[in-house]
Tab-separated table of C-alpha atoms in Angstrom:
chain	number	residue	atom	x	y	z
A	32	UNK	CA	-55.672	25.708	-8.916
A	33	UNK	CA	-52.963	25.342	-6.415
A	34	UNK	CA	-50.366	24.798	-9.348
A	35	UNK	CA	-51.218	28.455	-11.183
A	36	UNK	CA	-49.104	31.428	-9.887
A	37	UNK	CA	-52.034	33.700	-10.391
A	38	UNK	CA	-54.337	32.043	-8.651
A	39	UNK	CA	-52.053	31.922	-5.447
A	40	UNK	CA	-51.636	35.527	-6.448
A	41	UNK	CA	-55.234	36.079	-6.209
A	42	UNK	CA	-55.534	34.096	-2.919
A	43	UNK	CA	-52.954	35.884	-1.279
A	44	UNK	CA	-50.402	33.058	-0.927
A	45	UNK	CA	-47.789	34.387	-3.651
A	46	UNK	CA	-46.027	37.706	-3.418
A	47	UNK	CA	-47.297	40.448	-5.589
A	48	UNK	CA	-47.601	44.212	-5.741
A	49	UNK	CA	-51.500	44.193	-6.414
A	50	UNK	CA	-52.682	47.931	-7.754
A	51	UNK	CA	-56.650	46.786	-7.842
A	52	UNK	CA	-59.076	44.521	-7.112
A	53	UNK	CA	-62.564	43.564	-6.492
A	54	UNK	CA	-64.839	40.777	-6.443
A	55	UNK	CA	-64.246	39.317	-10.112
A	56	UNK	CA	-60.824	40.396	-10.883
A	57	UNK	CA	-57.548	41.515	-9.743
A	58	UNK	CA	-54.466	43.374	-10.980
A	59	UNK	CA	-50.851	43.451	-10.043
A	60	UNK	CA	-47.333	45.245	-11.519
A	61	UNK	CA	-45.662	42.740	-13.561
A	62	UNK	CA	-42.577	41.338	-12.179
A	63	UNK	CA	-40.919	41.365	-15.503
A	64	UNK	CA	-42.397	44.691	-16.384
A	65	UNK	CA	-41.896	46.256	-20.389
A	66	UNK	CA	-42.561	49.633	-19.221
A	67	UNK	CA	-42.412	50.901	-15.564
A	68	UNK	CA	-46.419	50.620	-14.527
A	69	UNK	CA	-46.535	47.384	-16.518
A	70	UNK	CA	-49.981	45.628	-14.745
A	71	UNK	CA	-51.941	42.380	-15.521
A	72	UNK	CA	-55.180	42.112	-14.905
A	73	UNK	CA	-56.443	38.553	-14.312
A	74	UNK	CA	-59.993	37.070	-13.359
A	75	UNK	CA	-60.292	35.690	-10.083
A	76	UNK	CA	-61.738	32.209	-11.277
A	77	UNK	CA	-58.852	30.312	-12.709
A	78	UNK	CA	-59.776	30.343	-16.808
A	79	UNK	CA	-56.594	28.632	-18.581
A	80	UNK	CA	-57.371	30.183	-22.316
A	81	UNK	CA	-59.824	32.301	-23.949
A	82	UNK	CA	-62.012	29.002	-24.256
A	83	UNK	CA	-61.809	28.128	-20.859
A	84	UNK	CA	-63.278	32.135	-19.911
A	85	UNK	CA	-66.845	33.691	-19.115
A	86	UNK	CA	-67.505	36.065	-21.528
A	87	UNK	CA	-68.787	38.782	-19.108
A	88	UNK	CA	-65.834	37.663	-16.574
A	89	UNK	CA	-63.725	38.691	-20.012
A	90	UNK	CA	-65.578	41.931	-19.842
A	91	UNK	CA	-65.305	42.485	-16.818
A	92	UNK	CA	-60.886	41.945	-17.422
A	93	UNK	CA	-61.000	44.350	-20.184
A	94	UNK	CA	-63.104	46.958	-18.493
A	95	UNK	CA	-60.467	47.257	-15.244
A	96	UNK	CA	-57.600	47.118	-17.847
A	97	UNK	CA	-59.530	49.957	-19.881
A	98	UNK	CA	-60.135	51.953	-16.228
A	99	UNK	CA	-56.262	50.820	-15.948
A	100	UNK	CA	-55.275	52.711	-19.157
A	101	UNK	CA	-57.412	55.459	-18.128
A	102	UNK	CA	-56.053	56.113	-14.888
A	103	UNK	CA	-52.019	55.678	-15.987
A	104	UNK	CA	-52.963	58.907	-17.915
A	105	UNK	CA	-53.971	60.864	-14.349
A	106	UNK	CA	-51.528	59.137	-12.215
A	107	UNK	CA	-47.462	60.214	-11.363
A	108	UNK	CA	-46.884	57.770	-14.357
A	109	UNK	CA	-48.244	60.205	-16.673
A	110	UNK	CA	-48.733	57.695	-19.805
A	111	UNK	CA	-49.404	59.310	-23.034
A	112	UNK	CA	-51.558	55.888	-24.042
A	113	UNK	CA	-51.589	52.304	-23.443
A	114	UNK	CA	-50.635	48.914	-24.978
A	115	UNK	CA	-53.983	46.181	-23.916
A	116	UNK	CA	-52.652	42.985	-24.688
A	117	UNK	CA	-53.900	39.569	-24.224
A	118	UNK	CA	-52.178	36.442	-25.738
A	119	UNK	CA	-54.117	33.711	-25.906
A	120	UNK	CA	-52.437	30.050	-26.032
A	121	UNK	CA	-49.011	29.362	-26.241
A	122	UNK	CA	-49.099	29.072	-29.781
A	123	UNK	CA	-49.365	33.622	-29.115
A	124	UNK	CA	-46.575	33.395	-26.578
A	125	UNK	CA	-48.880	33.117	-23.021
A	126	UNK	CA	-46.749	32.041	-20.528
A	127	UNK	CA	-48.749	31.619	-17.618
A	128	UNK	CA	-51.789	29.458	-18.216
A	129	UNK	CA	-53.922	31.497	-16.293
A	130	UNK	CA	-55.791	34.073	-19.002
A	131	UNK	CA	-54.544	37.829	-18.159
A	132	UNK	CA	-54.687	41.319	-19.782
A	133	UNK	CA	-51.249	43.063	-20.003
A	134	UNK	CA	-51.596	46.964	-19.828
A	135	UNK	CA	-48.498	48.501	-20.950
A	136	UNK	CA	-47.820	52.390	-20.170
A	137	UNK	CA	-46.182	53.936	-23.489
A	138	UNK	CA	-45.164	57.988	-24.041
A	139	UNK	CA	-44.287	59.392	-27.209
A	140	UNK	CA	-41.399	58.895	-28.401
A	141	UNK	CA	-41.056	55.873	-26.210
A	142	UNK	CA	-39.953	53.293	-28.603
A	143	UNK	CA	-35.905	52.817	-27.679
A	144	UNK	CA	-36.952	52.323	-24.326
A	145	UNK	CA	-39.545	50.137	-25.044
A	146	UNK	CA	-37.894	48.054	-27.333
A	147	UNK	CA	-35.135	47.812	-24.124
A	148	UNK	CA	-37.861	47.349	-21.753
A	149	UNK	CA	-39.624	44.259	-24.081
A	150	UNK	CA	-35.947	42.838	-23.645
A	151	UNK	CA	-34.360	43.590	-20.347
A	152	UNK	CA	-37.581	43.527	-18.906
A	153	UNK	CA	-36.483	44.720	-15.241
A	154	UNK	CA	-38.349	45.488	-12.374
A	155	UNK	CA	-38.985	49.251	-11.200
A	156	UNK	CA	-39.572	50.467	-7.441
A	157	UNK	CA	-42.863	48.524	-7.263
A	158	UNK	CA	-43.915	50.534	-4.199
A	159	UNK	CA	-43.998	53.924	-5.930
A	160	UNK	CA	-45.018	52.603	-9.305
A	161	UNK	CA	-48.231	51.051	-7.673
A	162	UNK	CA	-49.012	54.369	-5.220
A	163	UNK	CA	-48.254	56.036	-8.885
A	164	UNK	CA	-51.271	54.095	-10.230
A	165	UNK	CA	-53.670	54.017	-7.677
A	166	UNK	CA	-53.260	57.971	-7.335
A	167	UNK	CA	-54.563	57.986	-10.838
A	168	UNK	CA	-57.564	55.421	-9.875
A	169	UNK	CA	-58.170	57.948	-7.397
A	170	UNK	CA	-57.968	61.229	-9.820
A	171	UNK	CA	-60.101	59.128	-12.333
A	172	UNK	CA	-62.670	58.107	-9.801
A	173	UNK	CA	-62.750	62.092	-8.251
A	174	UNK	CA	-62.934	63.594	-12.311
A	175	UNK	CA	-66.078	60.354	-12.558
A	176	UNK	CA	-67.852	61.862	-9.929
A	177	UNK	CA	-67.478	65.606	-10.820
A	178	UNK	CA	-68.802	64.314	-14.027
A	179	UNK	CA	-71.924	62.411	-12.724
């Protein structure tokens, strides 16, 4: 879909700060981030709405925005927990019609700032924020293997 940001996103041919990605899905800091560490995780094959979505390709966008979560706890982010949001149609406020999991870094006590975040919505030092996550992919993945 030449038309959908994401997809040009996923292809390469749009600017984004991408955090993860592998063969079915790929995730990127939010240009209009809520909270600094703000990612969406989107499938690689263009899916407009739920409808329009695999349901193990949906899986598969919740399980990197669960390892996501996860991993904002180990990182230089240090999240306390984790919004997963996914808005569905534009009747639920989706903007983008390409389907995509918001993971949203919250601490306690965070909601002033969030509640400034949901409406100022202002980018953060992308480069930093995304080293910041994937050094907690990388903690995650070390603590995964110490485990297995």
């Amino acid at each position: 879909m030449n038309d959908c940001v994401f997809c040009r996103i996923v292809a390469g041919t749009a600017p984004a700060t991408k955090v993860f990605e592998d063969d079915a899905v790929c995730a990127f800091l939010d240009i209009r981030p809520i909270t600094r560490g703000h990612t969406l995780v989107v499938p690689k094959q263009h899916a407009t709405e739920l409808d329009d979505l695999d349901p193990d390709l949906g899986a598969q966008v919740f399980r990197t925005g669960h390892r996501l979560a996860r991993a904002l706890r180990r990182g230089g982010l240090a999240s306390d927990g984790a919004n997963l949001v996914l808005n569905d149609g534009t009747a639920a406020f989706q903007t983008v019609g390409h389907v995509h999991l918001h993971v949203v870094p919250r601490r306690h006590g965070d909601k002033l700032s969030f509640a400034k975040g949901f409406l100022l919505r202002r980018p953060h030092d992308t480069e930093s924020t995304a080293a910041a996550i994937r050094a907690g992919l990388t903690a995650l993945a070390r603590a995964e293997g110490a485990q297995g």
